[in-house]
Amino acid sequence: MSEIGAAVEVGHAGDPDEARRRLAQLWDDAAVRADPFHRCTLAHYAADLEPETVDELRWDLRALAAADEVTDERARAHHESLSIAGFYPSLHLNLGDDYQRLGDDASARHHLERARAAIDRLPDDGYGRMIRAGIESLAQRCGER
């Protein structure tokens, strides 16, 4: 996780190409491949570094697939407050956003509904408010009033 975080920081510091290179290298690492929690986290962050929406979508799909393999015990092994259920609103929001930007309205609405269905799993804090606001923004971009 520290290597994933370090790669993401490189991207935040202004070198997204290097961050993508590092994350791609980590993606091929046997330890990362063996741990769905690591794969989910890496893919989630890698998506945010992609300049092309189709590449972002590819990583977001990987993140969701990996999340489906993560147990709550594994999430809590990283941090005692985590539950994998709390990841789904953000994962589906990201996919809905990708599909909306790619012009696939049906898939965007599908993931919007899945994000909404999981919204009660979000904490009542800044992160939860940010994801809820993102879901409402996506709903507006999908034509909902």
mmCIF file of N, CA and C in Angstrom:
data_model
loop_
_atom_site.group_PDB
_atom_site.id
_atom_site.type_symbol
_atom_site.label_atom_id
_atom_site.label_comp_id
_atom_site.label_asym_id
_atom_site.label_seq_id
_atom_site.Cartn_x
_atom_site.Cartn_y
_atom_site.Cartn_z
ATOM 1 N N MET A 1 0.826 -1.193 0.000
ATOM 2 C CA MET A 1 0.000 0.000 0.000
ATOM 3 C C MET A 1 0.868 1.255 0.000
ATOM 4 N N SER A 2 2.014 1.182 0.663
ATOM 5 C CA SER A 2 2.877 2.367 0.687
ATOM 6 C C SER A 2 3.418 2.674 -0.710
ATOM 7 N N GLU A 3 3.708 1.650 -1.484
ATOM 8 C CA GLU A 3 4.193 1.880 -2.852
ATOM 9 C C GLU A 3 3.089 2.439 -3.741
ATOM 10 N N ILE A 4 1.871 1.977 -3.552
ATOM 11 C CA ILE A 4 0.742 2.529 -4.301
ATOM 12 C C ILE A 4 0.575 3.997 -3.944
ATOM 13 N N GLY A 5 0.588 4.287 -2.654
ATOM 14 C CA GLY A 5 0.459 5.669 -2.200
ATOM 15 C C GLY A 5 1.564 6.563 -2.717
ATOM 16 N N ALA A 6 2.792 6.050 -2.735
ATOM 17 C CA ALA A 6 3.917 6.844 -3.240
ATOM 18 C C ALA A 6 3.747 7.146 -4.724
ATOM 19 N N ALA A 7 3.270 6.172 -5.491
ATOM 20 C CA ALA A 7 3.045 6.403 -6.923
ATOM 21 C C ALA A 7 1.963 7.447 -7.140
ATOM 22 N N VAL A 8 0.902 7.370 -6.364
ATOM 23 C CA VAL A 8 -0.191 8.350 -6.481
ATOM 24 C C VAL A 8 0.326 9.748 -6.143
ATOM 25 N N GLU A 9 1.160 9.854 -5.134
ATOM 26 C CA GLU A 9 1.723 11.161 -4.753
ATOM 27 C C GLU A 9 2.569 11.753 -5.876
ATOM 28 N N VAL A 10 3.284 10.904 -6.605
ATOM 29 C CA VAL A 10 4.055 11.381 -7.752
ATOM 30 C C VAL A 10 3.109 12.035 -8.761
ATOM 31 N N GLY A 11 1.968 11.415 -8.970
ATOM 32 C CA GLY A 11 0.971 11.985 -9.874
ATOM 33 C C GLY A 11 0.419 13.295 -9.367
ATOM 34 N N HIS A 12 0.130 13.363 -8.076
ATOM 35 C CA HIS A 12 -0.388 14.596 -7.478
ATOM 36 C C HIS A 12 0.657 15.711 -7.498
ATOM 37 N N ALA A 13 1.925 15.321 -7.500
ATOM 38 C CA ALA A 13 3.007 16.305 -7.527
ATOM 39 C C ALA A 13 3.287 16.817 -8.936
ATOM 40 N N GLY A 14 2.554 16.308 -9.911
ATOM 41 C CA GLY A 14 2.692 16.860 -11.254
ATOM 42 C C GLY A 14 3.322 15.963 -12.299
ATOM 43 N N ASP A 15 3.535 14.687 -11.975
ATOM 44 C CA ASP A 15 4.126 13.785 -12.962
ATOM 45 C C ASP A 15 3.218 12.568 -13.161
ATOM 46 N N PRO A 16 2.061 12.770 -13.801
ATOM 47 C CA PRO A 16 1.129 11.652 -13.967
ATOM 48 C C PRO A 16 1.693 10.520 -14.826
ATOM 49 N N ASP A 17 2.561 10.837 -15.770
ATOM 50 C CA ASP A 17 3.151 9.782 -16.599
ATOM 51 C C ASP A 17 3.976 8.822 -15.750
ATOM 52 N N GLU A 18 4.788 9.370 -14.864
ATOM 53 C CA GLU A 18 5.601 8.529 -13.978
ATOM 54 C C GLU A 18 4.702 7.760 -13.006
ATOM 55 N N ALA A 19 3.671 8.404 -12.514
ATOM 56 C CA ALA A 19 2.747 7.727 -11.599
ATOM 57 C C ALA A 19 2.070 6.554 -12.307
ATOM 58 N N ARG A 20 1.623 6.763 -13.539
ATOM 59 C CA ARG A 20 1.000 5.674 -14.300
ATOM 60 C C ARG A 20 1.996 4.545 -14.544
ATOM 61 N N ARG A 21 3.242 4.894 -14.860
ATOM 62 C CA ARG A 21 4.269 3.871 -15.080
ATOM 63 C C ARG A 21 4.470 3.035 -13.819
ATOM 64 N N ARG A 22 4.573 3.712 -12.676
ATOM 65 C CA ARG A 22 4.783 2.992 -11.409
ATOM 66 C C ARG A 22 3.588 2.100 -11.067
ATOM 67 N N LEU A 23 2.389 2.622 -11.258
ATOM 68 C CA LEU A 23 1.204 1.828 -10.939
ATOM 69 C C LEU A 23 1.075 0.637 -11.879
ATOM 70 N N ALA A 24 1.402 0.820 -13.151
ATOM 71 C CA ALA A 24 1.361 -0.302 -14.091
ATOM 72 C C ALA A 24 2.377 -1.370 -13.691
ATOM 73 N N GLN A 25 3.532 -0.934 -13.246
ATOM 74 C CA GLN A 25 4.560 -1.883 -12.796
ATOM 75 C C GLN A 25 4.065 -2.631 -11.555
ATOM 76 N N LEU A 26 3.451 -1.912 -10.624
ATOM 77 C CA LEU A 26 2.912 -2.555 -9.426
ATOM 78 C C LEU A 26 1.785 -3.526 -9.774
ATOM 79 N N TRP A 27 0.966 -3.151 -10.764
ATOM 80 C CA TRP A 27 -0.144 -4.017 -11.172
ATOM 81 C C TRP A 27 0.366 -5.403 -11.564
ATOM 82 N N ASP A 28 1.553 -5.459 -12.136
ATOM 83 C CA ASP A 28 2.136 -6.731 -12.566
ATOM 84 C C ASP A 28 2.858 -7.476 -11.450
ATOM 85 N N ASP A 29 2.983 -6.858 -10.279
ATOM 86 C CA ASP A 29 3.664 -7.472 -9.146
ATOM 87 C C ASP A 29 2.812 -8.621 -8.587
ATOM 88 N N ALA A 30 3.453 -9.750 -8.318
ATOM 89 C CA ALA A 30 2.733 -10.938 -7.848
ATOM 90 C C ALA A 30 1.983 -10.683 -6.540
ATOM 91 N N ALA A 31 2.554 -9.907 -5.640
ATOM 92 C CA ALA A 31 1.898 -9.634 -4.356
ATOM 93 C C ALA A 31 0.624 -8.812 -4.562
ATOM 94 N N VAL A 32 0.663 -7.873 -5.470
ATOM 95 C CA VAL A 32 -0.526 -7.071 -5.770
ATOM 96 C C VAL A 32 -1.571 -7.943 -6.447
ATOM 97 N N ARG A 33 -1.146 -8.737 -7.409
ATOM 98 C CA ARG A 33 -2.079 -9.600 -8.144
ATOM 99 C C ARG A 33 -2.784 -10.581 -7.209
ATOM 100 N N ALA A 34 -2.100 -11.006 -6.142
ATOM 101 C CA ALA A 34 -2.657 -11.990 -5.226
ATOM 102 C C ALA A 34 -3.637 -11.391 -4.224
ATOM 103 N N ASP A 35 -3.675 -10.076 -4.100
ATOM 104 C CA ASP A 35 -4.487 -9.437 -3.069
ATOM 105 C C ASP A 35 -5.538 -8.525 -3.706
ATOM 106 N N PRO A 36 -6.803 -8.910 -3.678
ATOM 107 C CA PRO A 36 -7.824 -8.076 -4.310
ATOM 108 C C PRO A 36 -7.952 -6.686 -3.678
ATOM 109 N N PHE A 37 -7.630 -6.552 -2.402
ATOM 110 C CA PHE A 37 -7.664 -5.222 -1.780
ATOM 111 C C PHE A 37 -6.643 -4.304 -2.434
ATOM 112 N N HIS A 38 -5.432 -4.820 -2.648
ATOM 113 C CA HIS A 38 -4.407 -4.033 -3.332
ATOM 114 C C HIS A 38 -4.820 -3.723 -4.768
ATOM 115 N N ARG A 39 -5.368 -4.714 -5.466
ATOM 116 C CA ARG A 39 -5.803 -4.485 -6.852
ATOM 117 C C ARG A 39 -6.898 -3.427 -6.917
ATOM 118 N N CYS A 40 -7.849 -3.513 -6.001
ATOM 119 C CA CYS A 40 -8.944 -2.532 -5.985
ATOM 120 C C CYS A 40 -8.401 -1.127 -5.750
ATOM 121 N N THR A 41 -7.557 -0.986 -4.765
ATOM 122 C CA THR A 41 -6.992 0.322 -4.432
ATOM 123 C C THR A 41 -6.149 0.870 -5.569
ATOM 124 N N LEU A 42 -5.267 0.039 -6.099
ATOM 125 C CA LEU A 42 -4.398 0.483 -7.192
ATOM 126 C C LEU A 42 -5.226 0.898 -8.401
ATOM 127 N N ALA A 43 -6.177 0.074 -8.801
ATOM 128 C CA ALA A 43 -6.977 0.384 -9.980
ATOM 129 C C ALA A 43 -7.792 1.654 -9.776
ATOM 130 N N HIS A 44 -8.326 1.840 -8.584
ATOM 131 C CA HIS A 44 -9.107 3.043 -8.272
ATOM 132 C C HIS A 44 -8.252 4.297 -8.463
ATOM 133 N N TYR A 45 -7.039 4.281 -7.954
ATOM 134 C CA TYR A 45 -6.154 5.438 -8.092
ATOM 135 C C TYR A 45 -5.622 5.584 -9.510
ATOM 136 N N ALA A 46 -5.309 4.463 -10.154
ATOM 137 C CA ALA A 46 -4.784 4.524 -11.526
ATOM 138 C C ALA A 46 -5.804 5.165 -12.465
ATOM 139 N N ALA A 47 -7.079 4.875 -12.254
ATOM 140 C CA ALA A 47 -8.128 5.454 -13.100
ATOM 141 C C ALA A 47 -8.076 6.974 -13.078
ATOM 142 N N ASP A 48 -7.859 7.528 -11.904
ATOM 143 C CA ASP A 48 -7.844 8.991 -11.759
ATOM 144 C C ASP A 48 -6.674 9.650 -12.472
ATOM 145 N N LEU A 49 -5.673 8.883 -12.804
ATOM 146 C CA LEU A 49 -4.478 9.435 -13.456
ATOM 147 C C LEU A 49 -4.525 9.339 -14.979
ATOM 148 N N GLU A 50 -5.552 8.692 -15.492
ATOM 149 C CA GLU A 50 -5.631 8.481 -16.938
ATOM 150 C C GLU A 50 -6.179 9.721 -17.655
ATOM 151 N N PRO A 51 -5.529 10.142 -18.732
ATOM 152 C CA PRO A 51 -6.039 11.300 -19.475
ATOM 153 C C PRO A 51 -7.211 10.952 -20.394
ATOM 154 N N GLU A 52 -7.341 9.693 -20.774
ATOM 155 C CA GLU A 52 -8.401 9.267 -21.689
ATOM 156 C C GLU A 52 -9.478 8.512 -20.912
ATOM 157 N N THR A 53 -10.728 8.873 -21.134
ATOM 158 C CA THR A 53 -11.840 8.271 -20.406
ATOM 159 C C THR A 53 -11.915 6.766 -20.616
ATOM 160 N N VAL A 54 -11.636 6.290 -21.813
ATOM 161 C CA VAL A 54 -11.707 4.855 -22.069
ATOM 162 C C VAL A 54 -10.685 4.097 -21.219
ATOM 163 N N ASP A 55 -9.524 4.687 -20.983
ATOM 164 C CA ASP A 55 -8.517 4.061 -20.118
ATOM 165 C C ASP A 55 -8.934 4.149 -18.650
ATOM 166 N N GLU A 56 -9.548 5.263 -18.286
ATOM 167 C CA GLU A 56 -10.079 5.417 -16.933
ATOM 168 C C GLU A 56 -11.133 4.340 -16.667
ATOM 169 N N LEU A 57 -12.011 4.134 -17.640
ATOM 170 C CA LEU A 57 -13.047 3.106 -17.516
ATOM 171 C C LEU A 57 -12.434 1.723 -17.299
ATOM 172 N N ARG A 58 -11.397 1.426 -18.046
ATOM 173 C CA ARG A 58 -10.739 0.116 -17.920
ATOM 174 C C ARG A 58 -10.268 -0.114 -16.479
ATOM 175 N N TRP A 59 -9.633 0.905 -15.886
ATOM 176 C CA TRP A 59 -9.162 0.781 -14.505
ATOM 177 C C TRP A 59 -10.328 0.728 -13.523
ATOM 178 N N ASP A 60 -11.360 1.531 -13.761
ATOM 179 C CA ASP A 60 -12.511 1.513 -12.848
ATOM 180 C C ASP A 60 -13.223 0.167 -12.870
ATOM 181 N N LEU A 61 -13.294 -0.473 -14.027
ATOM 182 C CA LEU A 61 -13.864 -1.823 -14.103
ATOM 183 C C LEU A 61 -13.004 -2.812 -13.320
ATOM 184 N N ARG A 62 -11.711 -2.672 -13.404
ATOM 185 C CA ARG A 62 -10.809 -3.528 -12.628
ATOM 186 C C ARG A 62 -11.015 -3.318 -11.130
ATOM 187 N N ALA A 63 -11.180 -2.061 -10.734
ATOM 188 C CA ALA A 63 -11.384 -1.766 -9.307
ATOM 189 C C ALA A 63 -12.658 -2.437 -8.802
ATOM 190 N N LEU A 64 -13.738 -2.332 -9.572
ATOM 191 C CA LEU A 64 -14.999 -2.949 -9.151
ATOM 192 C C LEU A 64 -14.870 -4.472 -9.097
ATOM 193 N N ALA A 65 -14.250 -5.059 -10.096
ATOM 194 C CA ALA A 65 -14.075 -6.517 -10.098
ATOM 195 C C ALA A 65 -13.264 -6.972 -8.890
ATOM 196 N N ALA A 66 -12.229 -6.235 -8.563
ATOM 197 C CA ALA A 66 -11.401 -6.599 -7.403
ATOM 198 C C ALA A 66 -12.193 -6.418 -6.108
ATOM 199 N N ALA A 67 -12.987 -5.359 -6.009
ATOM 200 C CA ALA A 67 -13.783 -5.120 -4.797
ATOM 201 C C ALA A 67 -14.714 -6.295 -4.526
ATOM 202 N N ASP A 68 -15.228 -6.889 -5.584
ATOM 203 C CA ASP A 68 -16.123 -8.037 -5.421
ATOM 204 C C ASP A 68 -15.430 -9.232 -4.782
ATOM 205 N N GLU A 69 -14.109 -9.239 -4.769
ATOM 206 C CA GLU A 69 -13.341 -10.332 -4.161
ATOM 207 C C GLU A 69 -12.854 -10.005 -2.746
ATOM 208 N N VAL A 70 -12.965 -8.748 -2.334
ATOM 209 C CA VAL A 70 -12.429 -8.325 -1.037
ATOM 210 C C VAL A 70 -13.421 -8.675 0.078
ATOM 211 N N THR A 71 -12.906 -9.219 1.150
ATOM 212 C CA THR A 71 -13.730 -9.477 2.334
ATOM 213 C C THR A 71 -13.595 -8.302 3.306
ATOM 214 N N ASP A 72 -14.573 -8.169 4.183
ATOM 215 C CA ASP A 72 -14.473 -7.130 5.210
ATOM 216 C C ASP A 72 -13.269 -7.370 6.115
ATOM 217 N N GLU A 73 -12.962 -8.628 6.354
ATOM 218 C CA GLU A 73 -11.790 -8.927 7.187
ATOM 219 C C GLU A 73 -10.520 -8.388 6.542
ATOM 220 N N ARG A 74 -10.409 -8.529 5.216
ATOM 221 C CA ARG A 74 -9.220 -8.014 4.530
ATOM 222 C C ARG A 74 -9.195 -6.500 4.578
ATOM 223 N N ALA A 75 -10.329 -5.864 4.377
ATOM 224 C CA ALA A 75 -10.377 -4.400 4.440
ATOM 225 C C ALA A 75 -9.998 -3.915 5.837
ATOM 226 N N ARG A 76 -10.519 -4.580 6.862
ATOM 227 C CA ARG A 76 -10.199 -4.181 8.242
ATOM 228 C C ARG A 76 -8.738 -4.463 8.594
ATOM 229 N N ALA A 77 -8.118 -5.417 7.910
ATOM 230 C CA ALA A 77 -6.693 -5.666 8.149
ATOM 231 C C ALA A 77 -5.870 -4.453 7.734
ATOM 232 N N HIS A 78 -6.373 -3.707 6.756
ATOM 233 C CA HIS A 78 -5.689 -2.472 6.357
ATOM 234 C C HIS A 78 -5.999 -1.356 7.339
ATOM 235 N N HIS A 79 -7.266 -1.214 7.690
ATOM 236 C CA HIS A 79 -7.680 -0.218 8.683
ATOM 237 C C HIS A 79 -8.955 -0.708 9.340
ATOM 238 N N GLU A 80 -8.970 -0.684 10.647
ATOM 239 C CA GLU A 80 -10.088 -1.272 11.403
ATOM 240 C C GLU A 80 -11.444 -0.644 11.105
ATOM 241 N N SER A 81 -11.471 0.553 10.565
ATOM 242 C CA SER A 81 -12.746 1.230 10.298
ATOM 243 C C SER A 81 -13.344 0.868 8.945
ATOM 244 N N LEU A 82 -12.598 0.140 8.113
ATOM 245 C CA LEU A 82 -13.052 -0.103 6.743
ATOM 246 C C LEU A 82 -14.016 -1.277 6.625
ATOM 247 N N SER A 83 -14.948 -1.106 5.708
ATOM 248 C CA SER A 83 -15.836 -2.161 5.257
ATOM 249 C C SER A 83 -15.885 -2.045 3.744
ATOM 250 N N ILE A 84 -15.787 -3.158 3.053
ATOM 251 C CA ILE A 84 -15.769 -3.101 1.593
ATOM 252 C C ILE A 84 -17.074 -2.525 1.053
ATOM 253 N N ALA A 85 -18.160 -2.685 1.769
ATOM 254 C CA ALA A 85 -19.446 -2.130 1.322
ATOM 255 C C ALA A 85 -19.362 -0.626 1.138
ATOM 256 N N GLY A 86 -18.541 0.037 1.924
ATOM 257 C CA GLY A 86 -18.384 1.481 1.815
ATOM 258 C C GLY A 86 -17.644 1.932 0.563
ATOM 259 N N PHE A 87 -17.018 1.000 -0.152
ATOM 260 C CA PHE A 87 -16.308 1.338 -1.382
ATOM 261 C C PHE A 87 -17.254 1.470 -2.578
ATOM 262 N N TYR A 88 -18.365 0.723 -2.526
ATOM 263 C CA TYR A 88 -19.223 0.609 -3.709
ATOM 264 C C TYR A 88 -19.865 1.906 -4.190
ATOM 265 N N PRO A 89 -20.323 2.791 -3.334
ATOM 266 C CA PRO A 89 -20.880 4.035 -3.878
ATOM 267 C C PRO A 89 -19.880 4.793 -4.755
ATOM 268 N N SER A 90 -18.635 4.883 -4.315
ATOM 269 C CA SER A 90 -17.609 5.576 -5.082
ATOM 270 C C SER A 90 -17.256 4.817 -6.354
ATOM 271 N N LEU A 91 -17.118 3.499 -6.252
ATOM 272 C CA LEU A 91 -16.770 2.703 -7.429
ATOM 273 C C LEU A 91 -17.839 2.832 -8.514
ATOM 274 N N HIS A 92 -19.103 2.751 -8.111
ATOM 275 C CA HIS A 92 -20.180 2.884 -9.100
ATOM 276 C C HIS A 92 -20.316 4.321 -9.597
ATOM 277 N N LEU A 93 -20.080 5.291 -8.740
ATOM 278 C CA LEU A 93 -20.083 6.687 -9.184
ATOM 279 C C LEU A 93 -19.031 6.884 -10.271
ATOM 280 N N ASN A 94 -17.842 6.375 -10.045
ATOM 281 C CA ASN A 94 -16.774 6.535 -11.033
ATOM 282 C C ASN A 94 -17.144 5.890 -12.360
ATOM 283 N N LEU A 95 -17.712 4.687 -12.298
ATOM 284 C CA LEU A 95 -18.110 4.016 -13.536
ATOM 285 C C LEU A 95 -19.233 4.779 -14.235
ATOM 286 N N GLY A 96 -20.201 5.257 -13.468
ATOM 287 C CA GLY A 96 -21.282 6.036 -14.065
ATOM 288 C C GLY A 96 -20.758 7.281 -14.746
ATOM 289 N N ASP A 97 -19.808 7.935 -14.109
ATOM 290 C CA ASP A 97 -19.196 9.132 -14.692
ATOM 291 C C ASP A 97 -18.458 8.791 -15.979
ATOM 292 N N ASP A 98 -17.699 7.696 -15.955
ATOM 293 C CA ASP A 98 -16.983 7.270 -17.168
ATOM 294 C C ASP A 98 -17.963 7.043 -18.315
ATOM 295 N N TYR A 99 -18.973 6.245 -18.045
ATOM 296 C CA TYR A 99 -19.937 5.922 -19.099
ATOM 297 C C TYR A 99 -20.677 7.165 -19.587
ATOM 298 N N GLN A 100 -21.005 8.066 -18.687
ATOM 299 C CA GLN A 100 -21.700 9.287 -19.089
ATOM 300 C C GLN A 100 -20.821 10.106 -20.026
ATOM 301 N N ARG A 101 -19.536 10.235 -19.695
ATOM 302 C CA ARG A 101 -18.619 10.995 -20.553
ATOM 303 C C ARG A 101 -18.382 10.301 -21.892
ATOM 304 N N LEU A 102 -18.540 8.983 -21.922
ATOM 305 C CA LEU A 102 -18.373 8.231 -23.170
ATOM 306 C C LEU A 102 -19.666 8.174 -23.986
ATOM 307 N N GLY A 103 -20.744 8.738 -23.451
ATOM 308 C CA GLY A 103 -22.009 8.780 -24.175
ATOM 309 C C GLY A 103 -22.858 7.527 -24.050
ATOM 310 N N ASP A 104 -22.525 6.643 -23.117
ATOM 311 C CA ASP A 104 -23.304 5.427 -22.881
ATOM 312 C C ASP A 104 -24.258 5.710 -21.713
ATOM 313 N N ASP A 105 -25.392 6.340 -22.046
ATOM 314 C CA ASP A 105 -26.325 6.783 -21.014
ATOM 315 C C ASP A 105 -26.941 5.633 -20.230
ATOM 316 N N ALA A 106 -27.234 4.525 -20.891
ATOM 317 C CA ALA A 106 -27.844 3.394 -20.194
ATOM 318 C C ALA A 106 -26.894 2.831 -19.126
ATOM 319 N N SER A 107 -25.631 2.670 -19.475
ATOM 320 C CA SER A 107 -24.660 2.171 -18.493
ATOM 321 C C SER A 107 -24.421 3.197 -17.397
ATOM 322 N N ALA A 108 -24.409 4.473 -17.753
ATOM 323 C CA ALA A 108 -24.235 5.527 -16.750
ATOM 324 C C ALA A 108 -25.371 5.471 -15.734
ATOM 325 N N ARG A 109 -26.595 5.362 -16.210
ATOM 326 C CA ARG A 109 -27.745 5.304 -15.295
ATOM 327 C C ARG A 109 -27.727 4.019 -14.458
ATOM 328 N N HIS A 110 -27.286 2.917 -15.051
ATOM 329 C CA HIS A 110 -27.181 1.664 -14.303
ATOM 330 C C HIS A 110 -26.256 1.843 -13.096
ATOM 331 N N HIS A 111 -25.091 2.420 -13.332
ATOM 332 C CA HIS A 111 -24.136 2.591 -12.227
ATOM 333 C C HIS A 111 -24.581 3.696 -11.267
ATOM 334 N N LEU A 112 -25.290 4.694 -11.765
ATOM 335 C CA LEU A 112 -25.879 5.705 -10.888
ATOM 336 C C LEU A 112 -26.839 5.039 -9.908
ATOM 337 N N GLU A 113 -27.681 4.163 -10.399
ATOM 338 C CA GLU A 113 -28.636 3.470 -9.525
ATOM 339 C C GLU A 113 -27.926 2.550 -8.538
ATOM 340 N N ARG A 114 -26.870 1.912 -8.974
ATOM 341 C CA ARG A 114 -26.116 1.043 -8.057
ATOM 342 C C ARG A 114 -25.404 1.880 -6.992
ATOM 343 N N ALA A 115 -24.911 3.055 -7.367
ATOM 344 C CA ALA A 115 -24.302 3.952 -6.377
ATOM 345 C C ALA A 115 -25.346 4.396 -5.361
ATOM 346 N N ARG A 116 -26.515 4.770 -5.856
ATOM 347 C CA ARG A 116 -27.597 5.189 -4.959
ATOM 348 C C ARG A 116 -28.029 4.059 -4.028
ATOM 349 N N ALA A 117 -28.069 2.848 -4.543
ATOM 350 C CA ALA A 117 -28.492 1.708 -3.732
ATOM 351 C C ALA A 117 -27.520 1.428 -2.586
ATOM 352 N N ALA A 118 -26.287 1.860 -2.743
ATOM 353 C CA ALA A 118 -25.261 1.617 -1.726
ATOM 354 C C ALA A 118 -24.973 2.850 -0.873
ATOM 355 N N ILE A 119 -25.687 3.934 -1.106
ATOM 356 C CA ILE A 119 -25.360 5.221 -0.474
ATOM 357 C C ILE A 119 -25.452 5.180 1.050
ATOM 358 N N ASP A 120 -26.318 4.312 1.577
ATOM 359 C CA ASP A 120 -26.462 4.231 3.032
ATOM 360 C C ASP A 120 -25.227 3.637 3.699
ATOM 361 N N ARG A 121 -24.321 3.112 2.921
ATOM 362 C CA ARG A 121 -23.082 2.540 3.465
ATOM 363 C C ARG A 121 -21.986 3.587 3.641
ATOM 364 N N LEU A 122 -22.268 4.810 3.166
ATOM 365 C CA LEU A 122 -21.278 5.887 3.293
ATOM 366 C C LEU A 122 -21.289 6.468 4.691
ATOM 367 N N PRO A 123 -20.134 6.861 5.178
ATOM 368 C CA PRO A 123 -20.100 7.524 6.481
ATOM 369 C C PRO A 123 -20.688 8.935 6.377
ATOM 370 N N ASP A 124 -21.098 9.460 7.513
ATOM 371 C CA ASP A 124 -21.615 10.827 7.564
ATOM 372 C C ASP A 124 -20.446 11.754 7.904
ATOM 373 N N ASP A 125 -19.574 11.940 6.919
ATOM 374 C CA ASP A 125 -18.399 12.782 7.097
ATOM 375 C C ASP A 125 -18.094 13.470 5.770
ATOM 376 N N GLY A 126 -16.971 14.111 5.680
ATOM 377 C CA GLY A 126 -16.609 14.829 4.466
ATOM 378 C C GLY A 126 -16.533 13.929 3.251
ATOM 379 N N TYR A 127 -15.979 12.755 3.418
ATOM 380 C CA TYR A 127 -15.896 11.809 2.309
ATOM 381 C C TYR A 127 -17.295 11.413 1.855
ATOM 382 N N GLY A 128 -18.145 11.050 2.793
ATOM 383 C CA GLY A 128 -19.507 10.656 2.454
ATOM 384 C C GLY A 128 -20.270 11.762 1.757
ATOM 385 N N ARG A 129 -20.106 12.988 2.235
ATOM 386 C CA ARG A 129 -20.777 14.129 1.593
ATOM 387 C C ARG A 129 -20.240 14.353 0.183
ATOM 388 N N MET A 130 -18.948 14.171 -0.008
ATOM 389 C CA MET A 130 -18.352 14.349 -1.340
ATOM 390 C C MET A 130 -18.927 13.322 -2.329
ATOM 391 N N ILE A 131 -19.015 12.063 -1.912
ATOM 392 C CA ILE A 131 -19.536 11.022 -2.796
ATOM 393 C C ILE A 131 -21.024 11.253 -3.058
ATOM 394 N N ARG A 132 -21.778 11.624 -2.028
ATOM 395 C CA ARG A 132 -23.205 11.916 -2.233
ATOM 396 C C ARG A 132 -23.388 13.068 -3.225
ATOM 397 N N ALA A 133 -22.571 14.110 -3.092
ATOM 398 C CA ALA A 133 -22.652 15.246 -4.024
ATOM 399 C C ALA A 133 -22.284 14.797 -5.433
ATOM 400 N N GLY A 134 -21.303 13.921 -5.560
ATOM 401 C CA GLY A 134 -20.919 13.396 -6.869
ATOM 402 C C GLY A 134 -22.042 12.592 -7.507
ATOM 403 N N ILE A 135 -22.740 11.825 -6.695
ATOM 404 C CA ILE A 135 -23.872 11.042 -7.203
ATOM 405 C C ILE A 135 -24.969 11.969 -7.705
ATOM 406 N N GLU A 136 -25.253 13.029 -6.959
ATOM 407 C CA GLU A 136 -26.279 13.979 -7.405
ATOM 408 C C GLU A 136 -25.850 14.723 -8.657
ATOM 409 N N SER A 137 -24.577 15.046 -8.742
ATOM 410 C CA SER A 137 -24.058 15.702 -9.951
ATOM 411 C C SER A 137 -24.198 14.790 -11.165
ATOM 412 N N LEU A 138 -23.865 13.510 -10.981
ATOM 413 C CA LEU A 138 -24.018 12.547 -12.062
ATOM 414 C C LEU A 138 -25.486 12.448 -12.469
ATOM 415 N N ALA A 139 -26.372 12.423 -11.500
ATOM 416 C CA ALA A 139 -27.807 12.342 -11.806
ATOM 417 C C ALA A 139 -28.232 13.522 -12.665
ATOM 418 N N GLN A 140 -27.752 14.696 -12.356
ATOM 419 C CA GLN A 140 -28.091 15.879 -13.156
ATOM 420 C C GLN A 140 -27.518 15.758 -14.566
ATOM 421 N N ARG A 141 -26.287 15.272 -14.681
ATOM 422 C CA ARG A 141 -25.683 15.114 -16.006
ATOM 423 C C ARG A 141 -26.372 14.030 -16.820
ATOM 424 N N CYS A 142 -27.032 13.088 -16.110
ATOM 425 C CA CYS A 142 -27.797 12.047 -16.796
ATOM 426 C C CYS A 142 -29.219 12.513 -17.113
ATOM 427 N N GLY A 143 -29.504 13.775 -16.855
ATOM 428 C CA GLY A 143 -30.796 14.336 -17.242
ATOM 429 C C GLY A 143 -31.861 14.314 -16.176
ATOM 430 N N GLU A 144 -31.504 13.945 -14.949
ATOM 431 C CA GLU A 144 -32.493 13.966 -13.870
ATOM 432 C C GLU A 144 -32.587 15.360 -13.291
ATOM 433 N N ARG A 145 -33.752 15.722 -12.896
ATOM 434 C CA ARG A 145 -33.982 17.027 -12.280
ATOM 435 C C ARG A 145 -33.884 16.926 -10.784
#
